[in-house]
Amino acid sequence: MTKRVRRLLALSALGTTVLAGCGIRSTEVPTDFGPAPSRVHCSLSEPSVSTQAARGLPVQVFLLCGSQLVAVERTVRVPDGTADSERRVLVAQGLLDELDATPSPDEKEAGYTSDVRGAMSVSGPGPDDPEEALRLSTPPSDLTSYALAQIVCTFSDSTAAEGDGSVVLGGPEGTSLRRYECTDEVRTRPGSNEPPSTEITEP
């Protein structure tokens, strides 16, 4: 055995000793730690603005994720030349439809759900209602706190809302109207905090 070979063997033995001292076991067998997480909880990739514009008017709806309200991107279709009053109702109906729709596979994987159920419809103000009123086919008082929070926060962040972000909602014609607000507390704990509201009194 040559002097050079003896030196290489000594270095190899020293390297093995150092690895063992560090708590690292040398192995030739690949170690499988399982697949990496496929998606961060409540995290979605951003759709492109051009793709959204091609599908319709870009909007946001609030879905439930991790017991909080989280905004996700959607689109609604509004025909060109629609009058403002009709436009508000069409946007509101489109938003309701999106809240009622089943989340996409990616959204399900990330933990998104919706408590809005029942294919609700929305109409504009009745004869004696304020012009900003929206009437749901299901009275707001019959909705779960989660569903009401989703609807109020979604509407308040859209053209269906008043300029101050509040939303005037009621059930079918003849029922009372209330002005609702979407607050930080509602967004973070929709199950414990219903949207604050005040009753609309007749003039």
Short mmCIF file of N, CA, C and O in Angstrom, two decimals, residues 8-101:
data_model
loop_
_atom_site.label_atom_id
_atom_site.label_comp_id
_atom_site.label_asym_id
_atom_site.label_seq_id
_atom_site.Cartn_x
_atom_site.Cartn_y
_atom_site.Cartn_z
N LEU A 8 -5.23 8.76 2.00
CA LEU A 8 -6.62 8.87 1.58
C LEU A 8 -7.55 8.07 2.47
O LEU A 8 -8.64 8.51 2.83
N LEU A 9 -7.11 6.87 2.86
CA LEU A 9 -7.92 6.04 3.76
C LEU A 9 -8.08 6.71 5.11
O LEU A 9 -9.15 6.67 5.73
N ALA A 10 -7.03 7.32 5.59
CA ALA A 10 -7.09 8.00 6.89
C ALA A 10 -8.05 9.18 6.84
O ALA A 10 -8.83 9.41 7.77
N LEU A 11 -8.01 9.95 5.75
CA LEU A 11 -8.92 11.10 5.60
C LEU A 11 -10.37 10.62 5.53
O LEU A 11 -11.29 11.24 6.07
N SER A 12 -10.60 9.49 4.85
CA SER A 12 -11.95 8.95 4.73
C SER A 12 -12.49 8.54 6.09
O SER A 12 -13.64 8.81 6.45
N ALA A 13 -11.66 7.89 6.89
CA ALA A 13 -12.08 7.48 8.24
C ALA A 13 -12.35 8.69 9.11
O ALA A 13 -13.31 8.71 9.90
N LEU A 14 -11.54 9.73 8.98
CA LEU A 14 -11.73 10.95 9.77
C LEU A 14 -13.05 11.62 9.41
O LEU A 14 -13.80 12.09 10.28
N GLY A 15 -13.39 11.65 8.11
CA GLY A 15 -14.65 12.26 7.69
C GLY A 15 -15.84 11.52 8.26
O GLY A 15 -16.82 12.12 8.69
N THR A 16 -15.78 10.19 8.30
CA THR A 16 -16.88 9.40 8.87
C THR A 16 -17.03 9.69 10.34
O THR A 16 -18.14 9.80 10.87
N THR A 17 -15.91 9.84 11.05
CA THR A 17 -15.96 10.14 12.50
C THR A 17 -16.58 11.49 12.76
O THR A 17 -17.40 11.68 13.66
N VAL A 18 -16.25 12.48 11.93
CA VAL A 18 -16.80 13.83 12.10
C VAL A 18 -18.30 13.82 11.88
O VAL A 18 -19.08 14.43 12.63
N LEU A 19 -18.77 13.12 10.86
CA LEU A 19 -20.20 13.04 10.60
C LEU A 19 -20.93 12.38 11.75
O LEU A 19 -22.00 12.82 12.17
N ALA A 20 -20.35 11.32 12.29
CA ALA A 20 -20.99 10.64 13.42
C ALA A 20 -21.03 11.55 14.64
O ALA A 20 -22.01 11.58 15.38
N GLY A 21 -19.98 12.35 14.84
CA GLY A 21 -19.94 13.26 15.99
C GLY A 21 -20.97 14.36 15.88
O GLY A 21 -21.42 14.90 16.87
N CYS A 22 -21.35 14.71 14.65
CA CYS A 22 -22.36 15.76 14.45
C CYS A 22 -23.78 15.21 14.48
O CYS A 22 -24.73 15.94 14.26
N GLY A 23 -23.91 13.93 14.72
CA GLY A 23 -25.24 13.36 14.77
C GLY A 23 -25.81 13.06 13.40
O GLY A 23 -27.01 12.85 13.25
N ILE A 24 -24.98 13.05 12.38
CA ILE A 24 -25.42 12.79 11.01
C ILE A 24 -24.97 11.39 10.62
O ILE A 24 -23.78 11.09 10.67
N ARG A 25 -25.89 10.53 10.30
CA ARG A 25 -25.57 9.17 9.93
C ARG A 25 -25.44 9.08 8.42
O ARG A 25 -26.35 9.46 7.68
N SER A 26 -24.30 8.62 7.97
CA SER A 26 -24.10 8.49 6.53
C SER A 26 -24.91 7.31 6.02
O SER A 26 -25.00 6.27 6.67
N THR A 27 -25.51 7.48 4.87
CA THR A 27 -26.34 6.42 4.29
C THR A 27 -26.35 6.57 2.79
O THR A 27 -26.22 7.66 2.25
N GLU A 28 -26.49 5.45 2.13
CA GLU A 28 -26.59 5.46 0.68
C GLU A 28 -28.05 5.29 0.24
O GLU A 28 -28.34 5.30 -0.95
N VAL A 29 -28.98 5.12 1.20
CA VAL A 29 -30.39 4.92 0.87
C VAL A 29 -31.10 6.27 0.85
O VAL A 29 -31.04 7.01 1.84
N PRO A 30 -31.75 6.67 -0.24
CA PRO A 30 -32.46 7.96 -0.28
C PRO A 30 -33.54 8.01 0.80
O PRO A 30 -34.24 7.03 1.05
N THR A 31 -33.66 9.16 1.45
CA THR A 31 -34.65 9.34 2.51
C THR A 31 -35.86 10.08 1.96
O THR A 31 -35.71 11.14 1.36
N ASP A 32 -37.08 9.53 2.16
CA ASP A 32 -38.30 10.13 1.65
C ASP A 32 -39.06 10.80 2.80
O ASP A 32 -39.54 10.12 3.70
N PHE A 33 -39.11 12.11 2.79
CA PHE A 33 -39.82 12.85 3.84
C PHE A 33 -41.26 13.16 3.44
O PHE A 33 -41.93 13.94 4.08
N GLY A 34 -41.73 12.57 2.35
CA GLY A 34 -43.10 12.83 1.90
C GLY A 34 -43.15 14.02 0.99
O GLY A 34 -42.20 14.81 0.89
N PRO A 35 -44.27 14.20 0.30
CA PRO A 35 -44.40 15.33 -0.63
C PRO A 35 -44.46 16.65 0.11
O PRO A 35 -44.95 16.74 1.24
N ALA A 36 -43.96 17.70 -0.53
CA ALA A 36 -44.02 19.04 0.06
C ALA A 36 -45.46 19.52 0.03
O ALA A 36 -46.25 19.10 -0.81
N PRO A 37 -45.84 20.39 0.97
CA PRO A 37 -47.21 20.94 0.96
C PRO A 37 -47.51 21.56 -0.40
O PRO A 37 -46.72 22.34 -0.93
N SER A 38 -48.69 21.24 -0.97
CA SER A 38 -49.00 21.69 -2.32
C SER A 38 -49.44 23.14 -2.35
O SER A 38 -49.34 23.79 -3.35
N ARG A 39 -50.01 23.65 -1.23
CA ARG A 39 -50.47 25.05 -1.23
C ARG A 39 -50.53 25.57 0.19
O ARG A 39 -50.94 24.86 1.10
N VAL A 40 -50.09 26.79 0.38
CA VAL A 40 -50.17 27.42 1.69
C VAL A 40 -51.63 27.69 2.02
O VAL A 40 -52.41 28.11 1.17
N HIS A 41 -52.03 27.45 3.28
CA HIS A 41 -53.41 27.64 3.69
C HIS A 41 -53.86 29.07 3.44
O HIS A 41 -53.18 30.02 3.80
N CYS A 42 -55.01 29.23 2.79
CA CYS A 42 -55.59 30.54 2.46
C CYS A 42 -54.73 31.36 1.52
O CYS A 42 -54.79 32.59 1.51
N SER A 43 -53.91 30.70 0.71
CA SER A 43 -53.06 31.42 -0.24
C SER A 43 -53.37 30.92 -1.65
O SER A 43 -53.37 29.72 -1.90
N LEU A 44 -53.67 31.86 -2.54
CA LEU A 44 -54.00 31.52 -3.92
C LEU A 44 -53.13 32.33 -4.87
O LEU A 44 -52.72 33.44 -4.56
N SER A 45 -52.86 31.75 -6.04
CA SER A 45 -52.12 32.50 -7.06
C SER A 45 -53.01 33.58 -7.63
O SER A 45 -54.23 33.43 -7.73
N GLU A 46 -52.43 34.70 -8.00
CA GLU A 46 -53.17 35.85 -8.51
C GLU A 46 -53.51 35.65 -9.99
O GLU A 46 -52.63 35.41 -10.80
N PRO A 47 -54.80 35.75 -10.36
CA PRO A 47 -55.14 35.68 -11.79
C PRO A 47 -54.72 36.96 -12.48
O PRO A 47 -54.64 38.02 -11.87
N SER A 48 -54.42 36.86 -13.76
CA SER A 48 -53.98 38.05 -14.49
C SER A 48 -55.15 38.99 -14.73
O SER A 48 -56.28 38.57 -14.92
N VAL A 49 -54.86 40.29 -14.75
CA VAL A 49 -55.90 41.29 -14.98
C VAL A 49 -56.50 41.15 -16.37
O VAL A 49 -57.70 41.29 -16.57
N SER A 50 -55.67 40.84 -17.36
CA SER A 50 -56.15 40.70 -18.72
C SER A 50 -57.12 39.52 -18.84
O SER A 50 -58.12 39.59 -19.55
N THR A 51 -56.83 38.43 -18.13
CA THR A 51 -57.73 37.27 -18.15
C THR A 51 -59.06 37.62 -17.52
O THR A 51 -60.13 37.26 -18.01
N GLN A 52 -59.02 38.36 -16.41
CA GLN A 52 -60.25 38.77 -15.75
C GLN A 52 -61.09 39.66 -16.67
O GLN A 52 -62.30 39.48 -16.80
N ALA A 53 -60.45 40.63 -17.30
CA ALA A 53 -61.17 41.58 -18.14
C ALA A 53 -61.85 40.86 -19.30
O ALA A 53 -62.94 41.26 -19.74
N ALA A 54 -61.23 39.80 -19.80
CA ALA A 54 -61.82 39.06 -20.91
C ALA A 54 -63.09 38.33 -20.48
O ALA A 54 -63.97 38.08 -21.29
N ARG A 55 -63.19 37.98 -19.21
CA ARG A 55 -64.34 37.22 -18.73
C ARG A 55 -65.48 38.12 -18.27
O ARG A 55 -66.61 37.67 -18.17
N GLY A 56 -65.20 39.38 -17.93
CA GLY A 56 -66.24 40.26 -17.45
C GLY A 56 -65.67 41.33 -16.53
O GLY A 56 -64.46 41.60 -16.53
N LEU A 57 -66.56 41.94 -15.74
CA LEU A 57 -66.15 42.99 -14.82
C LEU A 57 -65.44 42.39 -13.61
O LEU A 57 -66.01 41.57 -12.89
N PRO A 58 -64.16 42.77 -13.35
CA PRO A 58 -63.45 42.22 -12.20
C PRO A 58 -64.08 42.68 -10.88
O PRO A 58 -64.36 43.86 -10.69
N VAL A 59 -64.33 41.74 -9.98
CA VAL A 59 -64.90 42.03 -8.66
C VAL A 59 -64.20 41.14 -7.63
O VAL A 59 -63.40 40.27 -7.99
N GLN A 60 -64.52 41.39 -6.37
CA GLN A 60 -64.03 40.55 -5.29
C GLN A 60 -65.22 40.06 -4.47
O GLN A 60 -66.18 40.80 -4.25
N VAL A 61 -65.13 38.80 -4.04
CA VAL A 61 -66.12 38.27 -3.11
C VAL A 61 -65.37 37.75 -1.89
O VAL A 61 -64.20 37.38 -1.98
N PHE A 62 -66.06 37.74 -0.76
CA PHE A 62 -65.43 37.28 0.48
C PHE A 62 -65.88 35.85 0.79
O PHE A 62 -67.06 35.60 1.02
N LEU A 63 -64.90 34.94 0.79
CA LEU A 63 -65.14 33.57 1.18
C LEU A 63 -64.59 33.34 2.58
O LEU A 63 -63.85 34.17 3.12
N LEU A 64 -64.97 32.21 3.17
CA LEU A 64 -64.48 31.85 4.50
C LEU A 64 -63.22 31.01 4.36
O LEU A 64 -63.16 30.09 3.56
N CYS A 65 -62.22 31.34 5.16
CA CYS A 65 -60.99 30.55 5.20
C CYS A 65 -60.33 30.77 6.55
O CYS A 65 -60.07 31.92 6.93
N GLY A 66 -60.10 29.69 7.28
CA GLY A 66 -59.51 29.82 8.61
C GLY A 66 -60.37 30.63 9.55
O GLY A 66 -59.86 31.39 10.36
N SER A 67 -61.70 30.50 9.42
CA SER A 67 -62.68 31.22 10.26
C SER A 67 -62.62 32.72 10.06
O SER A 67 -63.06 33.48 10.93
N GLN A 68 -62.07 33.17 8.95
CA GLN A 68 -62.04 34.59 8.62
C GLN A 68 -62.62 34.81 7.24
O GLN A 68 -62.83 33.86 6.48
N LEU A 69 -62.89 36.07 6.91
CA LEU A 69 -63.31 36.43 5.56
C LEU A 69 -62.08 36.81 4.75
O LEU A 69 -61.28 37.65 5.19
N VAL A 70 -61.93 36.20 3.58
CA VAL A 70 -60.79 36.47 2.72
C VAL A 70 -61.30 36.78 1.32
O VAL A 70 -62.14 36.05 0.78
N ALA A 71 -60.83 37.87 0.74
CA ALA A 71 -61.29 38.29 -0.59
C ALA A 71 -60.63 37.45 -1.68
O ALA A 71 -59.43 37.18 -1.64
N VAL A 72 -61.43 37.01 -2.64
CA VAL A 72 -60.92 36.30 -3.81
C VAL A 72 -61.45 36.98 -5.07
O VAL A 72 -62.49 37.63 -5.04
N GLU A 73 -60.74 36.81 -6.17
CA GLU A 73 -61.09 37.48 -7.42
C GLU A 73 -62.20 36.72 -8.16
O GLU A 73 -62.19 35.49 -8.23
N ARG A 74 -63.13 37.46 -8.70
CA ARG A 74 -64.20 36.91 -9.53
C ARG A 74 -64.52 37.90 -10.66
O ARG A 74 -63.96 39.01 -10.69
N THR A 75 -65.40 37.54 -11.55
CA THR A 75 -65.90 38.47 -12.57
C THR A 75 -67.40 38.31 -12.68
O THR A 75 -67.95 37.22 -12.43
N VAL A 76 -68.08 39.40 -13.03
CA VAL A 76 -69.52 39.36 -13.31
C VAL A 76 -69.75 40.06 -14.64
O VAL A 76 -69.00 40.97 -15.02
N ARG A 77 -70.78 39.63 -15.34
CA ARG A 77 -71.08 40.21 -16.65
C ARG A 77 -72.19 41.26 -16.53
O ARG A 77 -73.24 40.98 -15.96
N VAL A 78 -71.92 42.44 -17.06
CA VAL A 78 -72.90 43.53 -17.10
C VAL A 78 -72.92 44.06 -18.53
O VAL A 78 -71.88 44.53 -19.03
N PRO A 79 -74.06 44.00 -19.21
CA PRO A 79 -74.12 44.48 -20.60
C PRO A 79 -73.73 45.95 -20.71
O PRO A 79 -74.03 46.76 -19.82
N ASP A 80 -73.06 46.30 -21.79
CA ASP A 80 -72.69 47.70 -22.03
C ASP A 80 -73.96 48.55 -22.15
O ASP A 80 -74.97 48.11 -22.71
N GLY A 81 -73.87 49.75 -21.62
CA GLY A 81 -74.99 50.67 -21.72
C GLY A 81 -76.07 50.47 -20.68
O GLY A 81 -77.11 51.13 -20.74
N THR A 82 -75.83 49.59 -19.69
CA THR A 82 -76.81 49.36 -18.64
C THR A 82 -76.92 50.59 -17.74
O THR A 82 -75.90 51.16 -17.33
N ALA A 83 -78.14 51.01 -17.42
CA ALA A 83 -78.34 52.16 -16.54
C ALA A 83 -77.77 51.87 -15.15
O ALA A 83 -77.72 50.72 -14.72
N ASP A 84 -77.34 52.93 -14.46
CA ASP A 84 -76.68 52.76 -13.17
C ASP A 84 -77.55 52.01 -12.16
O ASP A 84 -77.06 51.14 -11.42
N SER A 85 -78.84 52.32 -12.10
CA SER A 85 -79.71 51.67 -11.13
C SER A 85 -79.82 50.17 -11.41
O SER A 85 -79.78 49.34 -10.49
N GLU A 86 -79.93 49.82 -12.67
CA GLU A 86 -80.01 48.41 -13.05
C GLU A 86 -78.65 47.74 -12.89
O GLU A 86 -78.56 46.55 -12.56
N ARG A 87 -77.60 48.50 -13.14
CA ARG A 87 -76.25 47.97 -13.04
C ARG A 87 -75.97 47.51 -11.60
O ARG A 87 -75.38 46.45 -11.38
N ARG A 88 -76.41 48.28 -10.62
CA ARG A 88 -76.20 47.92 -9.21
C ARG A 88 -76.83 46.57 -8.91
O ARG A 88 -76.22 45.72 -8.25
N VAL A 89 -78.04 46.36 -9.41
CA VAL A 89 -78.75 45.10 -9.13
C VAL A 89 -78.07 43.93 -9.85
O VAL A 89 -77.91 42.85 -9.28
N LEU A 90 -77.64 44.15 -11.10
CA LEU A 90 -76.97 43.08 -11.85
C LEU A 90 -75.64 42.69 -11.19
O LEU A 90 -75.31 41.50 -11.11
N VAL A 91 -74.90 43.68 -10.72
CA VAL A 91 -73.64 43.38 -10.03
C VAL A 91 -73.93 42.64 -8.73
O VAL A 91 -73.26 41.63 -8.41
N ALA A 92 -74.93 43.10 -7.97
CA ALA A 92 -75.27 42.43 -6.72
C ALA A 92 -75.69 40.99 -6.96
O ALA A 92 -75.29 40.08 -6.22
N GLN A 93 -76.48 40.74 -8.01
CA GLN A 93 -76.90 39.37 -8.32
C GLN A 93 -75.71 38.51 -8.72
O GLN A 93 -75.59 37.34 -8.31
N GLY A 94 -74.82 39.08 -9.52
CA GLY A 94 -73.62 38.35 -9.91
C GLY A 94 -72.76 37.99 -8.71
O GLY A 94 -72.20 36.87 -8.64
N LEU A 95 -72.65 38.91 -7.77
CA LEU A 95 -71.87 38.64 -6.56
C LEU A 95 -72.52 37.53 -5.73
O LEU A 95 -71.83 36.64 -5.21
N LEU A 96 -73.85 37.58 -5.60
CA LEU A 96 -74.56 36.52 -4.87
C LEU A 96 -74.34 35.16 -5.52
O LEU A 96 -74.11 34.16 -4.82
N ASP A 97 -74.42 35.13 -6.84
CA ASP A 97 -74.23 33.87 -7.56
C ASP A 97 -72.82 33.32 -7.32
O ASP A 97 -72.64 32.10 -7.17
N GLU A 98 -71.82 34.21 -7.29
CA GLU A 98 -70.46 33.76 -7.05
C GLU A 98 -70.27 33.25 -5.62
O GLU A 98 -69.53 32.29 -5.39
N LEU A 99 -70.94 33.89 -4.66
CA LEU A 99 -70.86 33.42 -3.27
C LEU A 99 -71.52 32.05 -3.11
O LEU A 99 -71.09 31.23 -2.29
N ASP A 100 -72.57 31.81 -3.89
CA ASP A 100 -73.29 30.54 -3.81
C ASP A 100 -72.59 29.43 -4.58
O ASP A 100 -72.83 28.25 -4.34
N ALA A 101 -71.72 29.80 -5.52
CA ALA A 101 -71.05 28.80 -6.36
C ALA A 101 -70.04 27.99 -5.54
O ALA A 101 -69.49 28.46 -4.54
#
